Short mmCIF file of C-alpha atoms in Angstrom, two decimals:
data_model
loop_
_atom_site.label_atom_id
_atom_site.label_comp_id
_atom_site.label_asym_id
_atom_site.label_seq_id
_atom_site.Cartn_x
_atom_site.Cartn_y
_atom_site.Cartn_z
CA MET A 120 81.02 81.67 116.68
CA ILE A 121 79.26 81.49 113.31
CA PRO A 122 80.87 78.88 111.01
CA VAL A 123 78.14 79.29 108.36
CA LEU A 124 76.73 82.78 107.86
CA PHE A 125 73.73 81.69 105.80
CA GLU A 126 72.47 78.97 103.47
CA ILE A 127 70.52 79.19 100.22
CA GLY A 128 69.65 75.70 99.04
CA PRO A 129 72.89 73.76 98.68
CA PHE A 130 74.98 76.95 98.85
CA LYS A 131 76.63 77.80 102.17
CA LEU A 132 78.53 80.99 102.87
CA HIS A 133 81.26 80.02 105.33
CA SER A 134 82.56 82.77 107.58
CA PHE A 135 86.18 81.66 107.17
CA GLY A 136 85.99 81.76 103.38
CA LEU A 137 84.39 85.22 103.49
CA MET A 138 87.05 86.55 105.86
CA MET A 139 89.80 85.14 103.65
CA ALA A 140 88.31 86.91 100.62
CA LEU A 141 87.94 90.15 102.59
CA SER A 142 91.56 89.96 103.72
CA PHE A 143 92.78 89.89 100.12
CA LEU A 144 90.29 92.57 99.05
CA ALA A 145 91.27 94.96 101.84
CA ALA A 146 94.98 94.56 101.10
CA THR A 147 94.41 95.11 97.38
CA LEU A 148 92.34 98.27 97.87
CA LEU A 149 94.87 99.79 100.26
CA ALA A 150 97.76 98.89 97.95
CA ALA A 151 95.95 100.45 94.98
CA ARG A 152 95.38 103.65 96.96
CA ARG A 153 99.07 103.84 97.80
CA PHE A 154 100.05 103.15 94.19
CA ARG A 155 97.78 105.99 93.08
CA ARG A 156 99.21 108.35 95.70
CA MET A 157 102.73 107.61 94.44
CA GLY A 158 101.74 108.30 90.83
CA LEU A 159 101.82 104.62 89.85
CA ASP A 160 99.22 102.64 87.94
CA PRO A 161 96.73 101.27 90.52
CA ASP A 162 95.86 98.48 88.11
CA ARG A 163 99.27 97.01 88.92
CA ALA A 164 98.16 96.65 92.54
CA SER A 165 94.94 95.01 91.37
CA GLU A 166 96.95 92.49 89.36
CA LEU A 167 99.08 91.69 92.39
CA GLY A 168 95.95 91.36 94.52
CA LEU A 169 94.33 89.05 92.00
CA GLY A 170 97.45 86.89 91.99
CA ALA A 171 97.34 86.77 95.78
CA MET A 172 93.65 85.85 95.83
CA VAL A 173 93.86 83.09 93.21
CA GLY A 174 97.02 81.69 94.75
CA GLY A 175 95.51 82.00 98.22
CA VAL A 176 92.35 80.06 97.44
CA LEU A 177 94.27 77.34 95.61
CA GLY A 178 96.87 77.14 98.36
CA ALA A 179 94.23 76.97 101.08
CA LYS A 180 92.45 74.13 99.31
CA VAL A 181 95.58 72.16 98.38
CA TYR A 182 96.95 72.41 101.92
CA PHE A 183 93.63 71.16 103.31
CA LEU A 184 93.50 68.24 100.88
CA LEU A 185 97.07 67.19 101.67
CA ASP A 186 96.33 67.45 105.38
CA HIS A 187 93.27 65.18 104.91
CA TRP A 188 94.82 62.78 102.41
CA SER A 189 93.00 59.66 103.63
CA ASP A 190 89.61 61.38 103.33
CA LEU A 191 90.56 62.63 99.86
CA VAL A 192 91.48 59.14 98.66
CA ALA A 193 88.30 57.65 100.15
CA ASP A 194 85.88 60.19 98.65
CA PRO A 195 87.69 62.69 96.36
CA ILE A 196 84.83 64.52 94.59
CA PRO A 197 83.11 66.01 97.68
CA MET A 198 86.48 66.85 99.22
CA ILE A 199 87.71 68.69 96.13
CA PHE A 200 84.55 70.58 95.24
CA SER A 201 83.25 71.36 98.71
CA GLY A 202 82.98 75.08 99.47
CA SER A 203 84.54 74.44 102.87
CA GLY A 204 87.94 72.98 103.61
CA LEU A 205 90.22 76.01 103.48
CA THR A 206 93.26 76.54 105.70
CA TRP A 207 94.73 79.91 106.56
CA TYR A 208 98.39 78.86 106.36
CA GLY A 209 97.85 77.26 102.98
CA GLY A 210 96.12 80.42 101.84
CA LEU A 211 98.96 82.59 103.09
CA LEU A 212 101.61 80.50 101.31
CA GLY A 213 99.57 80.32 98.11
CA GLY A 214 98.91 84.05 98.23
CA ILE A 215 102.62 84.79 98.54
CA ILE A 216 103.43 82.51 95.60
CA GLY A 217 100.70 84.11 93.48
CA THR A 218 101.87 87.62 94.31
CA LEU A 219 105.51 86.83 93.56
CA ALA A 220 104.54 85.29 90.23
CA VAL A 221 102.72 88.47 89.17
CA ALA A 222 105.56 90.64 90.52
CA ARG A 223 108.07 88.77 88.41
CA TRP A 224 105.83 88.99 85.36
CA ARG A 225 105.36 92.75 85.82
CA HIS A 226 108.97 93.40 86.88
CA VAL A 227 108.00 94.87 90.24
CA PRO A 228 111.10 95.24 92.50
CA LEU A 229 110.81 92.50 95.10
CA LEU A 230 112.18 94.36 98.13
CA TRP A 231 110.04 97.41 97.31
CA LEU A 232 106.98 95.16 97.11
CA CYS A 233 107.81 93.43 100.40
CA ASP A 234 108.08 96.78 102.16
CA LEU A 235 104.82 98.01 100.68
CA ALA A 236 103.07 94.77 101.64
CA ALA A 237 104.42 94.67 105.22
CA PRO A 238 101.53 96.52 106.94
CA LEU A 239 99.00 94.88 104.63
CA LEU A 240 100.20 91.44 105.73
CA GLY A 241 99.38 92.42 109.30
CA LEU A 242 95.89 93.56 108.34
CA SER A 243 95.23 90.47 106.21
CA TYR A 244 96.39 88.22 109.02
CA ALA A 245 94.07 89.95 111.49
CA ILE A 246 91.06 89.56 109.20
CA GLY A 247 91.93 85.93 108.49
CA ARG A 248 92.32 85.11 112.17
CA PHE A 249 88.92 86.65 112.87
CA GLY A 250 87.62 84.16 110.33
CA CYS A 251 89.24 81.41 112.40
CA PHE A 252 87.42 82.76 115.46
CA LEU A 253 84.06 82.75 113.68
CA ASN A 254 84.75 79.23 112.45
CA GLY A 255 85.73 78.03 115.93
CA ASP A 256 89.17 76.64 115.15
CA ASP A 257 92.77 77.37 116.16
CA TYR A 258 91.73 78.20 119.72
CA GLY A 259 94.00 77.85 122.75
CA ARG A 260 94.40 75.90 125.96
CA PRO A 261 91.73 75.66 128.69
CA ALA A 262 91.68 78.88 130.68
CA SER A 263 89.99 80.48 133.68
CA VAL A 264 90.52 84.09 132.56
CA PRO A 265 87.37 86.27 132.37
CA TRP A 266 87.54 86.41 128.56
CA ALA A 267 87.82 82.63 128.03
CA ILE A 268 85.40 81.27 125.42
CA SER A 269 84.04 77.81 124.61
CA PHE A 270 83.48 76.57 121.05
CA PRO A 271 80.76 73.88 121.16
CA LYS A 272 80.58 73.89 117.35
CA GLY A 273 84.29 74.40 116.84
CA THR A 274 86.89 72.32 115.02
CA PRO A 275 87.17 70.26 117.14
CA PRO A 276 84.21 71.14 119.39
CA THR A 277 84.87 72.06 123.03
CA THR A 278 82.56 73.13 125.83
CA THR A 279 85.54 73.95 128.06
CA PRO A 280 86.42 77.66 128.20
CA VAL A 281 89.71 78.23 126.37
CA HIS A 282 92.03 81.08 125.46
CA PRO A 283 90.60 82.82 122.35
CA THR A 284 94.05 82.87 120.76
CA GLN A 285 92.51 83.84 117.42
CA LEU A 286 91.56 87.19 118.97
CA TYR A 287 95.03 87.59 120.45
CA GLU A 288 96.38 87.29 116.92
CA VAL A 289 93.74 89.66 115.55
CA ALA A 290 94.99 92.26 118.03
CA GLY A 291 98.60 91.53 117.09
CA GLY A 292 97.90 91.85 113.38
CA LEU A 293 96.07 95.15 113.81
CA LEU A 294 98.91 96.51 115.95
CA ILE A 295 101.45 95.56 113.27
CA PHE A 296 99.27 97.18 110.60
CA GLY A 297 98.96 100.40 112.59
CA LEU A 298 102.67 100.70 113.34
CA LEU A 299 103.98 99.84 109.88
CA SER A 300 101.42 102.07 108.12
CA ARG A 301 103.30 105.04 109.56
CA PHE A 302 106.27 104.49 107.24
CA LYS A 303 106.53 107.07 104.48
CA ASP A 304 106.83 106.18 100.81
CA ASP A 305 110.54 107.05 100.70
CA ARG A 306 111.28 104.15 103.06
CA LEU A 307 109.93 101.58 100.62
CA GLY A 308 112.70 99.48 99.15
CA THR A 309 115.06 99.80 102.12
CA GLY A 310 113.97 96.50 103.67
CA LEU A 311 113.24 98.20 107.00
CA PRO A 312 109.41 97.93 107.00
CA PHE A 313 109.52 94.27 105.93
CA GLY A 314 112.24 93.48 108.46
CA LEU A 315 110.17 95.01 111.24
CA TYR A 316 107.16 93.04 110.06
CA LEU A 317 109.10 89.78 110.33
CA LEU A 318 110.31 90.73 113.81
CA MET A 319 106.86 91.70 115.11
CA ALA A 320 104.86 88.94 113.40
CA GLY A 321 107.36 86.31 114.49
CA GLY A 322 107.42 87.64 118.04
CA GLU A 323 103.63 87.81 118.24
CA ARG A 324 103.18 84.22 117.07
CA PHE A 325 106.01 82.96 119.29
CA LEU A 326 104.27 84.36 122.38
CA VAL A 327 100.73 83.36 121.44
CA GLU A 328 101.91 79.82 120.78
CA PHE A 329 102.44 79.32 124.52
CA TYR A 330 98.64 79.50 124.87
CA ARG A 331 97.95 77.12 121.96
CA THR A 332 97.54 73.34 122.12
CA ASN A 333 100.21 72.43 119.56
CA GLU A 334 102.69 69.75 120.63
CA PRO A 335 106.37 70.68 121.07
CA LEU A 336 108.69 69.75 118.23
CA ALA A 337 112.09 70.18 119.87
CA ALA A 338 113.55 71.87 122.96
CA GLY A 339 110.05 72.46 124.28
CA LEU A 340 109.09 74.65 121.32
CA THR A 341 106.44 73.98 118.70
CA MET A 342 106.95 74.01 114.95
CA ALA A 343 105.29 77.44 114.78
CA GLN A 344 107.70 78.78 117.40
CA TRP A 345 110.73 77.52 115.50
CA ILE A 346 109.37 79.15 112.35
CA SER A 347 108.79 82.33 114.36
CA LEU A 348 112.41 82.30 115.51
CA GLY A 349 113.45 82.00 111.87
CA MET A 350 111.23 84.95 110.97
CA MET A 351 112.69 87.08 113.74
CA THR A 352 116.24 86.17 112.71
CA ALA A 353 115.50 87.12 109.10
CA GLY A 354 113.82 90.31 110.28
CA ALA A 355 116.85 91.30 112.33
CA ILE A 356 119.05 90.80 109.26
CA PHE A 357 116.75 92.95 107.11
CA VAL A 358 116.69 95.73 109.70
CA SER A 359 120.47 95.69 110.24
CA ARG A 360 121.12 95.88 106.50
CA ALA A 361 118.40 98.38 105.62
CA ARG A 362 119.71 100.81 103.05
CA ALA A 363 119.25 104.56 103.33
CA ALA A 364 118.16 105.03 99.72
CA ARG A 365 115.34 103.11 98.12
CA PRO A 366 115.44 101.64 94.62
CA SER A 367 113.21 103.20 92.00
CA PRO A 368 109.62 101.97 92.33
CA PRO A 369 107.93 100.27 89.39
CA THR A 370 106.95 102.65 86.61
CA GLY A 371 103.59 102.81 84.90
#
């Protein structure tokens, strides 16, 4: 667990922030390579990646500030301009919004983009969750398994060995990336890759949540599990309605 990688004067390089940046960078580079292979302008992928990164950082910060509203009201300047205070879910939501904004501006077909992004979402999630592991947050319940880990400098700190659920999700994200990367270009735009992503990502999070410490929301399931059920339902619809022919990809 290494929350801060190094310090130079007042500057601190936080491991979570670095992993978040790397997740966007890796997805952008792989998307650009696929654009180039398909004879499309790789700069379009860079624009989408930039939209995801800007939206992701803003979303991560805004989500954190809203989640710590009382601290923000009490002392706003340090809260707003601190290099720390980034949340993965806020970053994911902001990244999606930023990407969709650029896609609409550049007239990129939405379903085609979702299919292309499906494996990259798995990779980005894995990298981001490794950042959570380095930061010592989002860990699981106390455990006696051989691979249980304690986070004495975590958020919150714990000296009790717990399930390293961040690593479970890293493994899940990498598995999703590996499986969905096998889809050929002519399947983009059918909705099948994105539907399978929703099914697998929702299923992975639903199962891992049983090892997390989140409180149940209803019927013994947590908020994340209800969201996961929604993802899996949407994924099943995408898969069942996947079309045989793909729309034309963006040109230029």
